[in-house]
PDB file of C-alpha atoms in Angstrom:
ATOM      1  CA  ALA A   1      66.000  98.400  90.065  1.00 75.00           C
ATOM      2  CA  GLN A   2      64.057  95.737  88.882  1.00 82.00           C
ATOM      3  CA  SER A   3      64.137  95.064  85.471  1.00 89.00           C
ATOM      4  CA  VAL A   4      63.395  92.414  82.881  1.00 94.00           C
ATOM      5  CA  THR A   5      65.694  90.943  80.813  1.00 94.00           C
ATOM      6  CA  GLN A   6      64.877  88.769  77.662  1.00 96.00           C
ATOM      7  CA  PRO A   7      68.105  88.158  76.466  1.00 95.00           C
ATOM      8  CA  ASP A   8      66.695  86.276  72.414  1.00 95.00           C
ATOM      9  CA  ILE A   9      65.515  89.315  70.307  1.00 94.00           C
ATOM     10  CA  HIS A  10      64.526  87.267  67.577  1.00 96.00           C
ATOM     11  CA  ILE A  11      63.901  83.321  67.452  1.00 97.00           C
ATOM     12  CA  THR A  12      63.062  81.470  64.180  1.00 97.00           C
ATOM     13  CA  VAL A  13      61.224  77.615  64.971  1.00 97.00           C
ATOM     14  CA  SER A  14      59.398  74.786  62.712  1.00 97.00           C
ATOM     15  CA  GLU A  15      56.068  74.190  62.988  1.00 97.00           C
ATOM     16  CA  GLY A  16      56.022  71.567  64.994  1.00 97.00           C
ATOM     17  CA  ALA A  17      58.696  71.859  66.637  1.00 97.00           C
ATOM     18  CA  SER A  18      59.161  73.058  70.710  1.00 97.00           C
ATOM     19  CA  LEU A  19      59.769  76.468  72.418  1.00 97.00           C
ATOM     20  CA  GLU A  20      61.781  77.939  75.830  1.00 98.00           C
ATOM     21  CA  LEU A  21      61.263  81.615  75.858  1.00 98.00           C
ATOM     22  CA  ARG A  22      63.592  82.754  78.218  1.00 98.00           C
ATOM     23  CA  CYS A  23      63.445  85.506  80.827  1.00 97.00           C
ATOM     24  CA  ASN A  24      64.961  87.156  83.629  1.00 96.00           C
ATOM     25  CA  TYR A  25      63.966  89.292  86.325  1.00 94.00           C
ATOM     26  CA  SER A  26      66.219  91.609  89.059  1.00 91.00           C
ATOM     27  CA  TYR A  27      63.414  91.853  91.561  1.00 80.00           C
ATOM     28  CA  GLY A  28      63.886  91.734  95.674  1.00 73.00           C
ATOM     29  CA  ALA A  29      60.464  90.622  96.904  1.00 76.00           C
ATOM     30  CA  THR A  30      58.664  87.847  95.676  1.00 77.00           C
ATOM     31  CA  PRO A  31      57.771  88.625  92.148  1.00 86.00           C
ATOM     32  CA  TYR A  32      54.295  88.717  90.729  1.00 90.00           C
ATOM     33  CA  LEU A  33      55.461  87.620  86.983  1.00 93.00           C
ATOM     34  CA  PHE A  34      53.506  88.044  83.587  1.00 95.00           C
ATOM     35  CA  TRP A  35      53.773  86.594  80.353  1.00 97.00           C
ATOM     36  CA  TYR A  36      51.971  88.242  77.092  1.00 96.00           C
ATOM     37  CA  VAL A  37      51.477  87.681  73.563  1.00 96.00           C
ATOM     38  CA  GLN A  38      51.375  90.139  71.006  1.00 92.00           C
ATOM     39  CA  SER A  39      50.098  90.028  67.339  1.00 89.00           C
ATOM     40  CA  PRO A  40      50.944  93.001  65.132  1.00 82.00           C
ATOM     41  CA  GLY A  41      49.619  95.866  65.605  1.00 78.00           C
ATOM     42  CA  GLN A  42      47.141  94.207  68.159  1.00 81.00           C
ATOM     43  CA  GLY A  43      47.492  95.398  72.023  1.00 83.00           C
ATOM     44  CA  LEU A  44      49.041  92.725  74.745  1.00 90.00           C
ATOM     45  CA  GLN A  45      46.740  89.565  75.542  1.00 91.00           C
ATOM     46  CA  LEU A  46      47.460  87.545  79.227  1.00 92.00           C
ATOM     47  CA  LEU A  47      48.543  83.482  78.451  1.00 95.00           C
ATOM     48  CA  LEU A  48      50.114  83.001  82.367  1.00 94.00           C
ATOM     49  CA  LYS A  49      51.212  84.470  85.483  1.00 93.00           C
ATOM     50  CA  TYR A  50      52.914  83.394  88.686  1.00 93.00           C
ATOM     51  CA  PHE A  51      51.977  84.727  91.864  1.00 88.00           C
ATOM     52  CA  SER A  52      52.671  82.199  94.229  1.00 85.00           C
ATOM     53  CA  GLY A  53      52.575  78.428  94.383  1.00 87.00           C
ATOM     54  CA  ASP A  54      53.351  75.656  91.974  1.00 90.00           C
ATOM     55  CA  THR A  55      56.257  77.073  90.012  1.00 92.00           C
ATOM     56  CA  LEU A  56      55.266  75.679  86.836  1.00 96.00           C
ATOM     57  CA  VAL A  57      52.445  77.056  85.403  1.00 96.00           C
ATOM     58  CA  GLN A  58      49.910  76.966  82.802  1.00 96.00           C
ATOM     59  CA  GLY A  59      48.274  79.439  80.278  1.00 96.00           C
ATOM     60  CA  ILE A  60      46.701  79.312  77.643  1.00 95.00           C
ATOM     61  CA  LYS A  61      47.210  78.356  73.500  1.00 95.00           C
ATOM     62  CA  GLY A  62      48.887  75.458  75.909  1.00 96.00           C
ATOM     63  CA  PHE A  63      51.961  77.689  76.549  1.00 97.00           C
ATOM     64  CA  GLU A  64      53.706  76.842  80.306  1.00 98.00           C
ATOM     65  CA  ALA A  65      56.293  78.173  82.192  1.00 98.00           C
ATOM     66  CA  GLU A  66      58.048  77.483  85.463  1.00 97.00           C
ATOM     67  CA  PHE A  67      59.415  80.244  87.827  1.00 95.00           C
ATOM     68  CA  LYS A  68      63.206  79.302  89.139  1.00 94.00           C
ATOM     69  CA  ARG A  69      63.621  80.975  91.708  1.00 92.00           C
ATOM     70  CA  SER A  70      67.262  80.063  92.054  1.00 92.00           C
ATOM     71  CA  GLN A  71      67.519  81.392  88.220  1.00 94.00           C
ATOM     72  CA  SER A  72      66.119  84.974  88.231  1.00 94.00           C
ATOM     73  CA  SER A  73      64.344  82.785  85.352  1.00 96.00           C
ATOM     74  CA  PHE A  74      60.574  82.314  84.756  1.00 97.00           C
ATOM     75  CA  ASN A  75      60.981  81.024  80.993  1.00 98.00           C
ATOM     76  CA  LEU A  76      58.073  80.310  78.572  1.00 98.00           C
ATOM     77  CA  ARG A  77      57.550  77.393  77.026  1.00 98.00           C
ATOM     78  CA  LYS A  78      55.350  75.687  74.691  1.00 98.00           C
ATOM     79  CA  PRO A  79      55.560  71.103  73.483  1.00 97.00           C
ATOM     80  CA  SER A  80      54.417  71.961  70.132  1.00 97.00           C
ATOM     81  CA  VAL A  81      54.460  74.960  68.052  1.00 98.00           C
ATOM     82  CA  HIS A  82      51.432  76.510  65.233  1.00 96.00           C
ATOM     83  CA  TRP A  83      51.999  79.128  62.507  1.00 95.00           C
ATOM     84  CA  SER A  84      49.341  81.234  64.766  1.00 94.00           C
ATOM     85  CA  ASP A  85      52.037  81.425  67.811  1.00 96.00           C
ATOM     86  CA  ALA A  86      53.743  84.392  66.153  1.00 96.00           C
ATOM     87  CA  ALA A  87      54.167  87.498  66.976  1.00 96.00           C
ATOM     88  CA  GLU A  88      55.886  89.512  69.676  1.00 95.00           C
ATOM     89  CA  TYR A  89      56.470  87.968  73.246  1.00 97.00           C
ATOM     90  CA  PHE A  90      56.730  90.253  76.650  1.00 96.00           C
ATOM     91  CA  CYS A  91      57.925  89.050  80.060  1.00 97.00           C
ATOM     92  CA  ALA A  92      56.635  91.438  82.609  1.00 95.00           C
ATOM     93  CA  VAL A  93      57.132  91.688  86.170  1.00 92.00           C
ATOM     94  CA  ALA A  94      54.908  93.360  88.862  1.00 88.00           C
ATOM     95  CA  ASN A  95      56.149  97.002  90.716  1.00 76.00           C
ATOM     96  CA  THR A  96      53.739  97.577  93.497  1.00 74.00           C
ATOM     97  CA  ASP A  97      51.018  98.264  91.064  1.00 76.00           C
ATOM     98  CA  LYS A  98      53.511  98.837  87.444  1.00 85.00           C
ATOM     99  CA  LEU A  99      54.613  96.725  85.065  1.00 90.00           C
ATOM    100  CA  ILE A 100      57.816  96.532  84.248  1.00 91.00           C
ATOM    101  CA  PHE A 101      58.714  95.275  80.173  1.00 93.00           C
ATOM    102  CA  GLY A 102      60.975  93.184  79.297  1.00 94.00           C
ATOM    103  CA  THR A 103      62.261  94.053  75.168  1.00 92.00           C
ATOM    104  CA  GLY A 104      59.973  90.940  73.869  1.00 94.00           C
ATOM    105  CA  THR A 105      60.504  88.161  71.796  1.00 96.00           C
ATOM    106  CA  ARG A 106      59.861  88.060  68.458  1.00 95.00           C
ATOM    107  CA  LEU A 107      58.906  84.609  67.108  1.00 97.00           C
ATOM    108  CA  GLN A 108      58.980  83.148  63.810  1.00 97.00           C
ATOM    109  CA  VAL A 109      57.208  80.169  62.767  1.00 97.00           C
ATOM    110  CA  PHE A 110      58.289  77.928  59.289  1.00 94.00           C
ATOM    111  CA  PRO A 111      55.767  75.480  57.845  1.00 89.00           C
TER     112      PRO A 111
ATOM    113  CA  GLY B   1      36.266  88.280  80.749  1.00 69.00           C
ATOM    114  CA  ALA B   2      37.453  91.866  81.092  1.00 82.00           C
ATOM    115  CA  VAL B   3      37.923  93.904  78.189  1.00 89.00           C
ATOM    116  CA  VAL B   4      38.927  97.318  77.229  1.00 93.00           C
ATOM    117  CA  SER B   5      38.603  99.208  74.291  1.00 95.00           C
ATOM    118  CA  GLN B   6      40.415 102.185  72.509  1.00 96.00           C
ATOM    119  CA  HIS B   7      39.280 104.311  70.255  1.00 97.00           C
ATOM    120  CA  PRO B   8      39.991 105.095  67.538  1.00 97.00           C
ATOM    121  CA  SER B   9      42.464 102.842  66.477  1.00 95.00           C
ATOM    122  CA  ARG B  10      44.759 104.266  64.178  1.00 96.00           C
ATOM    123  CA  VAL B  11      44.665 108.880  63.414  1.00 97.00           C
ATOM    124  CA  ILE B  12      46.133 110.310  61.242  1.00 97.00           C
ATOM    125  CA  CYS B  13      46.726 113.878  61.849  1.00 96.00           C
ATOM    126  CA  LYS B  14      48.709 116.886  60.938  1.00 96.00           C
ATOM    127  CA  SER B  15      51.701 118.875  62.472  1.00 97.00           C
ATOM    128  CA  GLY B  16      50.384 120.804  65.175  1.00 96.00           C
ATOM    129  CA  THR B  17      47.941 119.156  65.943  1.00 97.00           C
ATOM    130  CA  SER B  18      45.918 118.005  68.735  1.00 97.00           C
ATOM    131  CA  VAL B  19      44.706 114.179  69.431  1.00 97.00           C
ATOM    132  CA  LYS B  20      42.820 112.658  71.212  1.00 97.00           C
ATOM    133  CA  ILE B  21      42.682 108.959  72.308  1.00 98.00           C
ATOM    134  CA  GLU B  22      39.936 107.196  74.819  1.00 97.00           C
ATOM    135  CA  CYS B  23      40.461 103.951  76.928  1.00 96.00           C
ATOM    136  CA  ARG B  24      37.340 102.120  78.127  1.00 96.00           C
ATOM    137  CA  SER B  25      36.538  99.570  80.766  1.00 93.00           C
ATOM    138  CA  LEU B  26      33.634  97.815  79.063  1.00 92.00           C
ATOM    139  CA  ASP B  27      32.254  95.657  81.711  1.00 88.00           C
ATOM    140  CA  PHE B  28      34.613  96.472  84.665  1.00 88.00           C
ATOM    141  CA  GLN B  29      35.286  99.756  86.220  1.00 89.00           C
ATOM    142  CA  ALA B  30      38.293 100.901  87.215  1.00 89.00           C
ATOM    143  CA  THR B  31      39.734 102.817  89.121  1.00 86.00           C
ATOM    144  CA  THR B  32      43.515 103.303  87.487  1.00 91.00           C
ATOM    145  CA  MET B  33      43.998 103.339  83.957  1.00 94.00           C
ATOM    146  CA  PHE B  34      47.430 103.224  83.112  1.00 95.00           C
ATOM    147  CA  TRP B  35      49.232 104.877  79.419  1.00 97.00           C
ATOM    148  CA  TYR B  36      52.105 102.884  77.764  1.00 96.00           C
ATOM    149  CA  ARG B  37      53.957 104.078  74.342  1.00 96.00           C
ATOM    150  CA  GLN B  38      55.309 101.028  72.207  1.00 91.00           C
ATOM    151  CA  PHE B  39      58.123 101.961  69.637  1.00 85.00           C
ATOM    152  CA  PRO B  40      58.550  99.806  67.141  1.00 81.00           C
ATOM    153  CA  LYS B  41      59.964  96.693  67.614  1.00 77.00           C
ATOM    154  CA  GLN B  42      60.014  97.907  71.255  1.00 83.00           C
ATOM    155  CA  SER B  43      58.801  97.209  74.607  1.00 86.00           C
ATOM    156  CA  LEU B  44      56.126  98.651  76.244  1.00 90.00           C
ATOM    157  CA  MET B  45      56.762 102.055  78.133  1.00 92.00           C
ATOM    158  CA  LEU B  46      54.798 103.244  81.151  1.00 94.00           C
ATOM    159  CA  MET B  47      53.882 107.042  80.447  1.00 96.00           C
ATOM    160  CA  ALA B  48      51.472 107.286  83.107  1.00 95.00           C
ATOM    161  CA  THR B  49      49.016 106.221  85.512  1.00 93.00           C
ATOM    162  CA  SER B  50      45.893 107.326  86.000  1.00 91.00           C
ATOM    163  CA  ASN B  51      43.499 107.269  88.173  1.00 88.00           C
ATOM    164  CA  GLU B  52      39.964 108.296  88.505  1.00 86.00           C
ATOM    165  CA  GLY B  53      39.081 111.640  90.311  1.00 84.00           C
ATOM    166  CA  SER B  54      43.019 112.420  90.558  1.00 86.00           C
ATOM    167  CA  LYS B  55      45.553 113.964  88.884  1.00 89.00           C
ATOM    168  CA  ALA B  56      47.610 111.751  86.947  1.00 93.00           C
ATOM    169  CA  THR B  57      51.215 110.907  87.780  1.00 94.00           C
ATOM    170  CA  TYR B  58      53.245 110.571  84.953  1.00 96.00           C
ATOM    171  CA  GLU B  59      56.941 108.710  85.330  1.00 94.00           C
ATOM    172  CA  GLN B  60      60.238 111.059  85.038  1.00 94.00           C
ATOM    173  CA  GLY B  61      60.824 112.730  81.306  1.00 94.00           C
ATOM    174  CA  VAL B  62      57.189 112.429  80.273  1.00 95.00           C
ATOM    175  CA  GLU B  63      55.960 116.083  79.411  1.00 94.00           C
ATOM    176  CA  LYS B  64      52.915 116.470  81.210  1.00 93.00           C
ATOM    177  CA  ASP B  65      51.672 119.027  79.387  1.00 95.00           C
ATOM    178  CA  LYS B  66      52.060 117.515  75.830  1.00 96.00           C
ATOM    179  CA  PHE B  67      50.221 114.144  77.009  1.00 97.00           C
ATOM    180  CA  LEU B  68      46.992 115.200  79.335  1.00 96.00           C
ATOM    181  CA  ILE B  69      45.112 112.891  80.445  1.00 95.00           C
ATOM    182  CA  ASN B  70      41.701 113.244  81.991  1.00 92.00           C
ATOM    183  CA  HIS B  71      40.283 109.730  83.979  1.00 91.00           C
ATOM    184  CA  ALA B  72      37.080 111.313  84.653  1.00 83.00           C
ATOM    185  CA  SER B  73      34.875 107.707  85.002  1.00 90.00           C
ATOM    186  CA  LEU B  74      35.876 104.727  86.850  1.00 90.00           C
ATOM    187  CA  THR B  75      35.407 103.134  82.745  1.00 93.00           C
ATOM    188  CA  LEU B  76      37.246 106.123  80.849  1.00 95.00           C
ATOM    189  CA  SER B  77      40.131 107.598  80.875  1.00 95.00           C
ATOM    190  CA  THR B  78      41.957 109.894  77.685  1.00 96.00           C
ATOM    191  CA  LEU B  79      45.484 110.716  76.517  1.00 97.00           C
ATOM    192  CA  THR B  80      45.262 114.006  74.819  1.00 97.00           C
ATOM    193  CA  VAL B  81      48.815 114.157  72.020  1.00 97.00           C
ATOM    194  CA  THR B  82      48.951 118.214  72.465  1.00 97.00           C
ATOM    195  CA  SER B  83      50.855 120.550  69.650  1.00 96.00           C
ATOM    196  CA  ALA B  84      51.532 116.752  68.092  1.00 96.00           C
ATOM    197  CA  HIS B  85      54.597 116.216  66.208  1.00 96.00           C
ATOM    198  CA  PRO B  86      56.162 113.478  63.820  1.00 96.00           C
ATOM    199  CA  GLU B  87      58.539 111.945  66.573  1.00 95.00           C
ATOM    200  CA  ASP B  88      54.873 111.674  68.837  1.00 96.00           C
ATOM    201  CA  SER B  89      54.696 108.857  66.430  1.00 96.00           C
ATOM    202  CA  SER B  90      53.891 105.556  67.667  1.00 95.00           C
ATOM    203  CA  PHE B  91      51.598 103.389  69.290  1.00 94.00           C
ATOM    204  CA  TYR B  92      49.670 104.460  72.170  1.00 96.00           C
ATOM    205  CA  ILE B  93      48.007 101.316  74.521  1.00 95.00           C
ATOM    206  CA  CYS B  94      46.412 101.616  77.348  1.00 96.00           C
ATOM    207  CA  SER B  95      45.178  99.308  80.822  1.00 95.00           C
ATOM    208  CA  ALA B  96      43.125  99.218  83.007  1.00 93.00           C
ATOM    209  CA  ARG B  97      42.672  97.654  86.479  1.00 88.00           C
ATOM    210  CA  ALA B  98      39.395  96.279  88.212  1.00 77.00           C
ATOM    211  CA  THR B  99      38.218  98.349  91.712  1.00 69.00           C
ATOM    212  CA  GLY B 100      39.312  96.016  94.291  1.00 60.00           C
ATOM    213  CA  GLY B 101      41.098  93.905  92.367  1.00 51.00           C
ATOM    214  CA  ASN B 102      41.549  90.019  92.216  1.00 49.00           C
ATOM    215  CA  THR B 103      44.370  88.663  94.100  1.00 48.00           C
ATOM    216  CA  GLY B 104      44.002  89.870  97.874  1.00 46.00           C
ATOM    217  CA  GLY B 105      47.656  91.004  97.695  1.00 48.00           C
ATOM    218  CA  LEU B 106      49.837  93.621  96.278  1.00 51.00           C
ATOM    219  CA  TYR B 107      48.691  93.890  92.518  1.00 63.00           C
ATOM    220  CA  ASN B 108      45.697  93.806  90.680  1.00 71.00           C
ATOM    221  CA  GLU B 109      46.022  92.524  87.146  1.00 80.00           C
ATOM    222  CA  GLN B 110      46.112  95.125  84.289  1.00 87.00           C
ATOM    223  CA  PHE B 111      43.614  94.218  80.744  1.00 90.00           C
ATOM    224  CA  PHE B 112      45.121  95.742  77.827  1.00 92.00           C
ATOM    225  CA  GLY B 113      43.287  98.059  75.123  1.00 94.00           C
ATOM    226  CA  PRO B 114      44.220  96.685  71.761  1.00 93.00           C
ATOM    227  CA  GLY B 115      46.098 100.109  70.841  1.00 94.00           C
ATOM    228  CA  THR B 116      45.738 103.292  69.468  1.00 96.00           C
ATOM    229  CA  ARG B 117      48.418 103.997  66.426  1.00 95.00           C
ATOM    230  CA  LEU B 118      48.980 106.977  66.164  1.00 97.00           C
ATOM    231  CA  THR B 119      50.851 108.588  62.796  1.00 97.00           C
ATOM    232  CA  VAL B 120      51.938 112.300  62.699  1.00 97.00           C
ATOM    233  CA  LEU B 121      52.575 114.192  59.392  1.00 96.00           C
TER     234      LEU B 121
END
């Protein structure tokens, strides 16, 4: 069955530090992969998506993610974190018309 | 960009009453809308898929008589929580998928609403 694993429940970084959020997926075919961000009490905003082609995907707010088929991973990165990046981050894989979400990673940013 | 709204953003109701939540696609037509439920500090769980003009498809374990879904137009889907109880308190999020899609592949992107916080006393 398709699934998404986000191994890190909670990550804390200092403002200006680099960030990597991990995501592993289980999917039989070529996956459609997504990263969403959710601020407290808000809906989801799409950061970036991978459908095919270049395995390094650029998104909004300075985020990027790299698809590695051999490792079944789609890790999210940002070179320099801002305090406003503090939020919950969800990785997801599309199963035909449905999205399967990981359990999320809560990012805390210290000044 | 594609915008999805939800109304109300917050609702508090007494146990035993019914609550209706609206999900609207503001600048596009959505043949399909999805309803998710999110418990505190947890992920989104798909409750049901709503297709315009037909019955919703519910995920396993979701009571269709408890969570009534109506998708009467290409821009509006409603979720009614009937005879709500405290355990129904949650954050409900809808998403909408544009008619025709934008990828040409198997998956057409979903656009999410801001969510509705339901508290049942």
